[in-house]
Short mmCIF file of C-alpha atoms in Angstrom, two decimals:
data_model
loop_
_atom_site.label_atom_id
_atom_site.label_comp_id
_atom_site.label_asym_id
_atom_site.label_seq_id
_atom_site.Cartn_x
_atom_site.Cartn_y
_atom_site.Cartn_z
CA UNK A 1 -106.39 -286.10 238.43
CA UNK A 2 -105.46 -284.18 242.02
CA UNK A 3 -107.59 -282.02 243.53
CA UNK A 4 -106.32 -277.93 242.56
CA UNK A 5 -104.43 -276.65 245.88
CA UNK A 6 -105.84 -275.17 248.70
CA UNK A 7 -104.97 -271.71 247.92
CA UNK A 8 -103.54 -269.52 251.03
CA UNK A 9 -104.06 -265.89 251.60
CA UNK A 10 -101.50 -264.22 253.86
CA UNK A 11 -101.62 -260.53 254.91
CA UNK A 12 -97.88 -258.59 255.32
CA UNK A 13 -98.00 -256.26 257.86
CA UNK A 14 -99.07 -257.46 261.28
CA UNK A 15 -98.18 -260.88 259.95
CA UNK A 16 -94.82 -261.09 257.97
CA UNK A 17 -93.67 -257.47 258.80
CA UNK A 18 -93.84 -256.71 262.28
CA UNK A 19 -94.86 -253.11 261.99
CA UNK A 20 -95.89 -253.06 265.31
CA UNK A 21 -92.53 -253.11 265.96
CA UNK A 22 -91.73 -250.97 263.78
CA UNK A 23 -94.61 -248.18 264.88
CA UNK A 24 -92.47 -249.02 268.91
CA UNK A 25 -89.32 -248.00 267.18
CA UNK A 26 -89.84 -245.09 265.87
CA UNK A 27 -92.24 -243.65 268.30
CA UNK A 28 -89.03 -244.01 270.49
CA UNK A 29 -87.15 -242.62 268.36
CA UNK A 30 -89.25 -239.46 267.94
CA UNK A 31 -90.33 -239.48 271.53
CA UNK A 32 -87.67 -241.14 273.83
CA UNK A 33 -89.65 -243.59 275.29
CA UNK A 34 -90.94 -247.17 274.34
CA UNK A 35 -94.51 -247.35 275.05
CA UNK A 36 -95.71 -250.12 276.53
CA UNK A 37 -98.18 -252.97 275.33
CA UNK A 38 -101.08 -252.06 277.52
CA UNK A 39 -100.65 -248.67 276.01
CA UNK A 40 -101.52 -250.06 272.55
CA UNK A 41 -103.63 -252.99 273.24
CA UNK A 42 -106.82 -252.91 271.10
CA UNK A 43 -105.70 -249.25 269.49
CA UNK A 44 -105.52 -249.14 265.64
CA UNK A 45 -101.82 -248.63 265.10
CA UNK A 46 -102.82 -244.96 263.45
CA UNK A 47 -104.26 -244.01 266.82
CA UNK A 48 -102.10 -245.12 268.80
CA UNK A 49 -98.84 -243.85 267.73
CA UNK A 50 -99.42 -239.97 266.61
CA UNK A 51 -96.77 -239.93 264.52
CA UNK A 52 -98.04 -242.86 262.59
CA UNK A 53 -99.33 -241.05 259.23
CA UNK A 54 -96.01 -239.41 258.78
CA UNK A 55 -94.03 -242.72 259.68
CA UNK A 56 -95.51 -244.78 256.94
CA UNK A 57 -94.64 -242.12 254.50
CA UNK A 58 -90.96 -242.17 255.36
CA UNK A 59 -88.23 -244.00 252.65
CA UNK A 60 -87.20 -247.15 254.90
CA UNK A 61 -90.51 -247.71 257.03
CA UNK A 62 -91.28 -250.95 254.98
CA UNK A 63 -88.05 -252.07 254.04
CA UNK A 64 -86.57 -252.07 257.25
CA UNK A 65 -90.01 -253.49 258.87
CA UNK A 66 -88.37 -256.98 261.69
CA UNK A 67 -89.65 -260.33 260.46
CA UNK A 68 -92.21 -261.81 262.13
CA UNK A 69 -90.44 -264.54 263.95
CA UNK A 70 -91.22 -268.45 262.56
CA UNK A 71 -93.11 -266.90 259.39
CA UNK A 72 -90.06 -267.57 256.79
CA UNK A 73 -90.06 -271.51 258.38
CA UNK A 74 -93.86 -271.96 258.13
CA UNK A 75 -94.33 -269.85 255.21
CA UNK A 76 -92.12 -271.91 253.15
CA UNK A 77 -93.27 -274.88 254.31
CA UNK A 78 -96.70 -273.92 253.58
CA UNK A 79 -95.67 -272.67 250.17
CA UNK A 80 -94.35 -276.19 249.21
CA UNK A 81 -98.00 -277.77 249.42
CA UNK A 82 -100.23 -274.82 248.97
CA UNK A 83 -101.09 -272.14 246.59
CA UNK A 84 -99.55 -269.55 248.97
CA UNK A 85 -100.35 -265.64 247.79
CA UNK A 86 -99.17 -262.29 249.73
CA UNK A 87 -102.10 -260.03 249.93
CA UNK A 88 -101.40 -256.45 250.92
CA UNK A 89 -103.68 -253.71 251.28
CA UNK A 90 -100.76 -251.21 250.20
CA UNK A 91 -101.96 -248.71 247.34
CA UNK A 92 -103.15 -246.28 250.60
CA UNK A 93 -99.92 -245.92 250.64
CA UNK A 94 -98.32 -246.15 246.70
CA UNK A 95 -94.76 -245.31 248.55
CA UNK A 96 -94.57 -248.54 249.78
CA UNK A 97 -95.30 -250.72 247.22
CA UNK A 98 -92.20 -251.29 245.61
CA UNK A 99 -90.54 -251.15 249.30
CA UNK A 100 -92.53 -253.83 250.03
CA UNK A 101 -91.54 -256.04 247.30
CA UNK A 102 -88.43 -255.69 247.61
CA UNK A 103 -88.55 -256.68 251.52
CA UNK A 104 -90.56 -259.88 250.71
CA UNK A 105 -87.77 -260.94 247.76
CA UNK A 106 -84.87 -259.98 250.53
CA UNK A 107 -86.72 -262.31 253.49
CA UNK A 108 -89.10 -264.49 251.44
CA UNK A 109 -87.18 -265.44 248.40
CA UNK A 110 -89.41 -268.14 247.29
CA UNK A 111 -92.48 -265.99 246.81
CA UNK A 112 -92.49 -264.78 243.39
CA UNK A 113 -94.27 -261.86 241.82
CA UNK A 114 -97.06 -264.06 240.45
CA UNK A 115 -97.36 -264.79 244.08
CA UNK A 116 -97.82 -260.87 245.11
CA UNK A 117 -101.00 -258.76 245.54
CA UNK A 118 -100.80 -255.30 246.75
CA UNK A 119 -104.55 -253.71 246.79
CA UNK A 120 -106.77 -251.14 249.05
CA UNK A 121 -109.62 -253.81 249.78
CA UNK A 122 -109.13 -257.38 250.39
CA UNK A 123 -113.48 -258.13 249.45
CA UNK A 124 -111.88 -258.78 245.74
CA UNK A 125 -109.84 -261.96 247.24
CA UNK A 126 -110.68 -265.27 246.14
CA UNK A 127 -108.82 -268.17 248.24
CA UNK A 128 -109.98 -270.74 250.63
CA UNK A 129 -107.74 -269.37 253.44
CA UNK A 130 -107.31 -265.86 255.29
CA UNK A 131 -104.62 -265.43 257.45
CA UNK A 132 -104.88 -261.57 258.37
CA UNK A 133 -104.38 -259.57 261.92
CA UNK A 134 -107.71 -257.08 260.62
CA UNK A 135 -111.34 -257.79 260.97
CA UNK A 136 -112.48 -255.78 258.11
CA UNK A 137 -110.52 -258.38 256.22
CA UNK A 138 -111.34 -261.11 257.45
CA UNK A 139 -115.22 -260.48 258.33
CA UNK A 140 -115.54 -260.01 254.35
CA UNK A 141 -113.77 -263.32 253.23
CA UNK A 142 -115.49 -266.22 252.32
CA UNK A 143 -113.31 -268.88 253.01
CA UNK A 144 -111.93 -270.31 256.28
CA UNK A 145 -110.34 -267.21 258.34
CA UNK A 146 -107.36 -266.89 260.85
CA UNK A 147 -106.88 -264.00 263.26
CA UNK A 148 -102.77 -263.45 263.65
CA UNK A 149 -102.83 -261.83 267.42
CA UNK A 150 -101.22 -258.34 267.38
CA UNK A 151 -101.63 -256.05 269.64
CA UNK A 152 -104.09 -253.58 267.86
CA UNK A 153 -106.42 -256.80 267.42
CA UNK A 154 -106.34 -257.35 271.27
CA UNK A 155 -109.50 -257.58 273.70
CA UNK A 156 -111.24 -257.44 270.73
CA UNK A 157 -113.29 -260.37 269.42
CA UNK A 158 -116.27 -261.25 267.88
CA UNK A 159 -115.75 -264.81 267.32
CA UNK A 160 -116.23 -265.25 263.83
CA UNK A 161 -112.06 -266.05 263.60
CA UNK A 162 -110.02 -268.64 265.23
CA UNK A 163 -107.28 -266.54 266.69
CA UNK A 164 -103.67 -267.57 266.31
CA UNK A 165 -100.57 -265.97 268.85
CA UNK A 166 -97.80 -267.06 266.42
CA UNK A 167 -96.95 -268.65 263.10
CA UNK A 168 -96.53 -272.10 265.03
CA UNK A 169 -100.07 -272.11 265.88
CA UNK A 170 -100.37 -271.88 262.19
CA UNK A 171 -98.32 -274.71 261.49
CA UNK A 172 -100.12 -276.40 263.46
CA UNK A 173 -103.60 -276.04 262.18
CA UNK A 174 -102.15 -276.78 258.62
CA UNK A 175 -101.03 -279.96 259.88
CA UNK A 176 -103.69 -281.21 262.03
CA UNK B 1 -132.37 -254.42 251.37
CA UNK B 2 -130.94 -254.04 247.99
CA UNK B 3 -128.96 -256.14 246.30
CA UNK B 4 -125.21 -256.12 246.33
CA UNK B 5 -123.79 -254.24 243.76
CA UNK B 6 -122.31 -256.25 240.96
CA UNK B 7 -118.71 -256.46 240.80
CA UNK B 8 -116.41 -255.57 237.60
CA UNK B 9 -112.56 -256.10 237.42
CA UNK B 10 -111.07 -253.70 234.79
CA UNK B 11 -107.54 -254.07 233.36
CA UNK B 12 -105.28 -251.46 233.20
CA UNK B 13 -102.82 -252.21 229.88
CA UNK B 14 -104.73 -252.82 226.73
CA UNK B 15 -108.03 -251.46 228.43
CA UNK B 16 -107.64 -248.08 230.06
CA UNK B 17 -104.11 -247.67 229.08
CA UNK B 18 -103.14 -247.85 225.40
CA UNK B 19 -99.73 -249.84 225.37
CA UNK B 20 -99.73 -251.12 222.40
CA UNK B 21 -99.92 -247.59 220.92
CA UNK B 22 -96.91 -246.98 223.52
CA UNK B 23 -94.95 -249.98 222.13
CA UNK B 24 -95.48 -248.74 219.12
CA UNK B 25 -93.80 -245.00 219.75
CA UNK B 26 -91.31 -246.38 221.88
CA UNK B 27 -90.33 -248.56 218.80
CA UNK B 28 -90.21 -245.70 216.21
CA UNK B 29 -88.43 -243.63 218.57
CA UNK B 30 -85.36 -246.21 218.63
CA UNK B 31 -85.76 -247.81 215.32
CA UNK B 32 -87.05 -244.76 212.88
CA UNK B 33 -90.02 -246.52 211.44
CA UNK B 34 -93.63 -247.37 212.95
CA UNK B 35 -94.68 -251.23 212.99
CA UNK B 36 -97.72 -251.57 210.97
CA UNK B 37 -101.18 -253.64 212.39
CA UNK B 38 -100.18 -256.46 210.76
CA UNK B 39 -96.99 -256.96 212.10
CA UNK B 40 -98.36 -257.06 216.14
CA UNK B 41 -101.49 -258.86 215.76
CA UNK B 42 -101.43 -261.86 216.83
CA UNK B 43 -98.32 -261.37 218.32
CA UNK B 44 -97.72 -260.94 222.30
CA UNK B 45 -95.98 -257.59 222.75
CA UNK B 46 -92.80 -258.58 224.56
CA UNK B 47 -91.97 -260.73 221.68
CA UNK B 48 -93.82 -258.18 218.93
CA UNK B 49 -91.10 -255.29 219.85
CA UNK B 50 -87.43 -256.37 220.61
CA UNK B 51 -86.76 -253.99 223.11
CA UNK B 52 -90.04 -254.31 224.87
CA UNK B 53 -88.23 -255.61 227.85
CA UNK B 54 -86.31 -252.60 228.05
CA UNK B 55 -88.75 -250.01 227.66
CA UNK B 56 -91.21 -251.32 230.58
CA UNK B 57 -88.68 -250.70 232.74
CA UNK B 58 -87.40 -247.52 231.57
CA UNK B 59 -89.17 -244.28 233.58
CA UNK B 60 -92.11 -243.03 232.24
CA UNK B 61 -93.26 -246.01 229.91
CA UNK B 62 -96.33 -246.46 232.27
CA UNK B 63 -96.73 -242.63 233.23
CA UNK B 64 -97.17 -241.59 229.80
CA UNK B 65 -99.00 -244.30 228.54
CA UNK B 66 -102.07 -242.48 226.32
CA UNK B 67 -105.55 -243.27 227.06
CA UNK B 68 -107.55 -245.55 225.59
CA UNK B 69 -110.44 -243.76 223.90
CA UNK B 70 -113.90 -243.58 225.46
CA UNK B 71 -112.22 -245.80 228.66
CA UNK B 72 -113.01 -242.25 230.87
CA UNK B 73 -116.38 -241.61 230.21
CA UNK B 74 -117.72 -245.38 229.87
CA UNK B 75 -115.70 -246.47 233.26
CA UNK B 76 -117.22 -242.74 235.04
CA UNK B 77 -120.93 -244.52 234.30
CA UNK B 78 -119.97 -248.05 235.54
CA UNK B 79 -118.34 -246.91 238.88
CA UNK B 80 -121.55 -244.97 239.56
CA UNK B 81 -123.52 -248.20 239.51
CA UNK B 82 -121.69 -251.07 240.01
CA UNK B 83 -118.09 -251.99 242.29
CA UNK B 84 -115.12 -251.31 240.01
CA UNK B 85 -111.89 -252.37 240.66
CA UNK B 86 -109.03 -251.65 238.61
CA UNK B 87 -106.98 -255.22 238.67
CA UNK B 88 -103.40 -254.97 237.01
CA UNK B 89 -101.06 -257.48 236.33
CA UNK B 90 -98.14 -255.39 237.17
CA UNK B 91 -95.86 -256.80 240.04
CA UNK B 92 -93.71 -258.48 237.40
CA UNK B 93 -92.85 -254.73 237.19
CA UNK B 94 -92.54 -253.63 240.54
CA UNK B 95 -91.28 -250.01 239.40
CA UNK B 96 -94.19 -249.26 237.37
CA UNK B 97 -96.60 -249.74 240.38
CA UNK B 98 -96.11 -246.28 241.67
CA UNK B 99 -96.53 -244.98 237.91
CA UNK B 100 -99.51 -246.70 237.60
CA UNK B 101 -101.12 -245.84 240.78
CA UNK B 102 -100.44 -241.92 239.16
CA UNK B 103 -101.27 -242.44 235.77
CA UNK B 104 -104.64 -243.86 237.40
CA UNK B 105 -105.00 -240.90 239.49
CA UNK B 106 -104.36 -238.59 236.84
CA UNK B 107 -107.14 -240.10 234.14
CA UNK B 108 -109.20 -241.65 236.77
CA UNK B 109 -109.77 -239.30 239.30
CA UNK B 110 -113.05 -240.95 240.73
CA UNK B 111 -111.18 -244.70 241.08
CA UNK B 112 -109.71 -244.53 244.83
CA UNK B 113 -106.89 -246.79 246.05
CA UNK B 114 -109.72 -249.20 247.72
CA UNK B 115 -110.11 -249.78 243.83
CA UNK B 116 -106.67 -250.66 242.88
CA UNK B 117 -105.35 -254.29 242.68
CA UNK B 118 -101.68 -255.04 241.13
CA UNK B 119 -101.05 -258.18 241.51
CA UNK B 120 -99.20 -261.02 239.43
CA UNK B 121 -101.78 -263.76 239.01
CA UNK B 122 -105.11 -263.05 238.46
CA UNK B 123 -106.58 -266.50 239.46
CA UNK B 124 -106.96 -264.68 243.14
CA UNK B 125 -109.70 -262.06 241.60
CA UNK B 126 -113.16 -262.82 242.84
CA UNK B 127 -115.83 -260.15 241.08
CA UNK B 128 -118.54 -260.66 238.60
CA UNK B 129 -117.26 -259.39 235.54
CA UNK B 130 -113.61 -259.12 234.32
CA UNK B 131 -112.56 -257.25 231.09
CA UNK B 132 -109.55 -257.93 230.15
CA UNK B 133 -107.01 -258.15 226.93
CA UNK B 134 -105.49 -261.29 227.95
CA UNK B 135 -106.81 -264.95 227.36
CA UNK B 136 -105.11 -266.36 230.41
CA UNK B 137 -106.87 -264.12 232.49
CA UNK B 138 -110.19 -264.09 231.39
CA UNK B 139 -109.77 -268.70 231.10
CA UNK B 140 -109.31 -268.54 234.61
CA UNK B 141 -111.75 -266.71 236.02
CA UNK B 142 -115.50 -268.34 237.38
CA UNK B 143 -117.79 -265.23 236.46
CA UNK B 144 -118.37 -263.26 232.86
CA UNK B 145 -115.69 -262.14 230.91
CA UNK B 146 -115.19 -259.49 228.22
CA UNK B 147 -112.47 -260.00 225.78
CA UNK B 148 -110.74 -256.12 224.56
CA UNK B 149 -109.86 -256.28 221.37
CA UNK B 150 -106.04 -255.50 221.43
CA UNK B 151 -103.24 -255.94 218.45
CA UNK B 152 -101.84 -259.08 220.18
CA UNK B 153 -105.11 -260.83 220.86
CA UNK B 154 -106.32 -260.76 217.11
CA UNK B 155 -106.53 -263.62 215.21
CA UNK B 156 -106.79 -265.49 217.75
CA UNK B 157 -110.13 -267.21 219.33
CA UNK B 158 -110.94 -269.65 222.00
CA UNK B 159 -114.81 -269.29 221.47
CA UNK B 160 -114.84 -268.56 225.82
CA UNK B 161 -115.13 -264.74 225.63
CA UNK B 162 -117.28 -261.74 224.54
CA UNK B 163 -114.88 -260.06 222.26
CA UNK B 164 -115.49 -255.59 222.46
CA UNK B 165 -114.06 -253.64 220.18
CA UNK B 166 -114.11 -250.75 222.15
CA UNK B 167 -115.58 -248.67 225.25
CA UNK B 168 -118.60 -248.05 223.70
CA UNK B 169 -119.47 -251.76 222.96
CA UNK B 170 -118.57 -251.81 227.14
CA UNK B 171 -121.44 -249.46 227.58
CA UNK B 172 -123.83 -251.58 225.44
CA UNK B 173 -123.76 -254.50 227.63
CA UNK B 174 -124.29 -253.01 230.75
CA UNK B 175 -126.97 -250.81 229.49
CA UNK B 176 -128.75 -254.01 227.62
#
């Protein structure tokens, strides 16, 4: 008999969906200007963009949201020896859920539905692994934790996480 | 300090939504005549109705769904002393999520969207209670587990679950 799979929890946004990005874009789209990282560094993304709560709520936010870069490589490779789940705390905003799966079936075609949660908190997650760019998730989850850097988690710490810069460093740790 | 609060995972379909009952319209509606009991029990419901498949995905299935009786009033008392979550297995259905998150906020105006899961597999679900229509959801999970008596899960028995007939049977074993 084997051992049941280490089962992997991996957030969306801030980690597959690079609404960061995304927030950039269309603040300069609304505004003219890019703003820059050390405007944003360590600002919750609806702070720091003003425009934010109406952004998330327009048709295309999610579905156009970049791709983290490296996460389809590592995420697949992960997904061949783990039980890999998408955990996305979504149903604030009920808009985006079906935007959302559709974006993960367009850029992560191996993750099926089974594989897809969408809820408001993450405490209900059961898995031995956390990948997630929020405290609040993390700091609730039982099992091992990763921080994915973005730049709302920056100069922040409290050193309960072992911080990653980029799915490589993930690869990494799931292979050391 | 107090104790945390315990932690119950509610289904949606078969426990607070009646779809069997909406099966069963749906069916009449194309086909003129109304199943009788013992033609569904025992019987999943994709395979008890012939166009099952169809009507899931048709608009409104979800959003009209009735109510299953006493499912308000019972759920009103739990969320006012325990965690609640609402945990549906609904992303094989990624256009009834929206619905759902509605059809929630319509009967269930006290559950918020921190409350809501939709997700595909419920082996993720860490809480301390789950009730639940479904045997493969309830055999998987690691705390106590309530059995709702639905059409398709009669006649059937794995000795693992408390079997309710109803809401009201709910509020007898939290109040025993």
């Amino acid at each position: 008999m084997t051992n049941p799979r280490l089962r992997i929890a991996v957030d969306m946004d801030g980690v597959l969906a690079d609404v960061a990005e995304q927030f950039l874009r269309y603040h300069e789209r609304d505004f003219g200007e890019r703003k820059s990282l050390a405007e944003v560094a360590g600002v919750e993304e609806l702070d720091a963009f003003p425009h934010s709560r109406k952004h998330v709520y327009e048709p295309g936010f999610f579905l156009t949201a970049p791709v983290i870069p490296h996460s389809q490589e590592v995420l697949k490779a992960l997904h061949d020896r783990f039980d890999v789940f998408i955990v996305s705390a979504a149903t604030e905003f009920p808009q985006s859920l079906p935007e959302k799966q559709v974006w993960l079936g367009q850029h992560f075609p191996f993750i099926s539905w089974q594989q897809m949660v969408f809820c408001g908190s993450k405490t209900i997650i059961r898995a031995d692994w956390m990948i997630d760019d929020h405290f609040k998730n993390l700091d609730h989850f039982s099992g091992d934790t990763i921080l994915f850097s973005q730049p709302h988690n920056l100069l922040r710490e409290n050193g309960r996480h072992r911080r990653v810069q980029g799915w490589t460093e993930v690869w990494d740790i799931f292979n050391s």
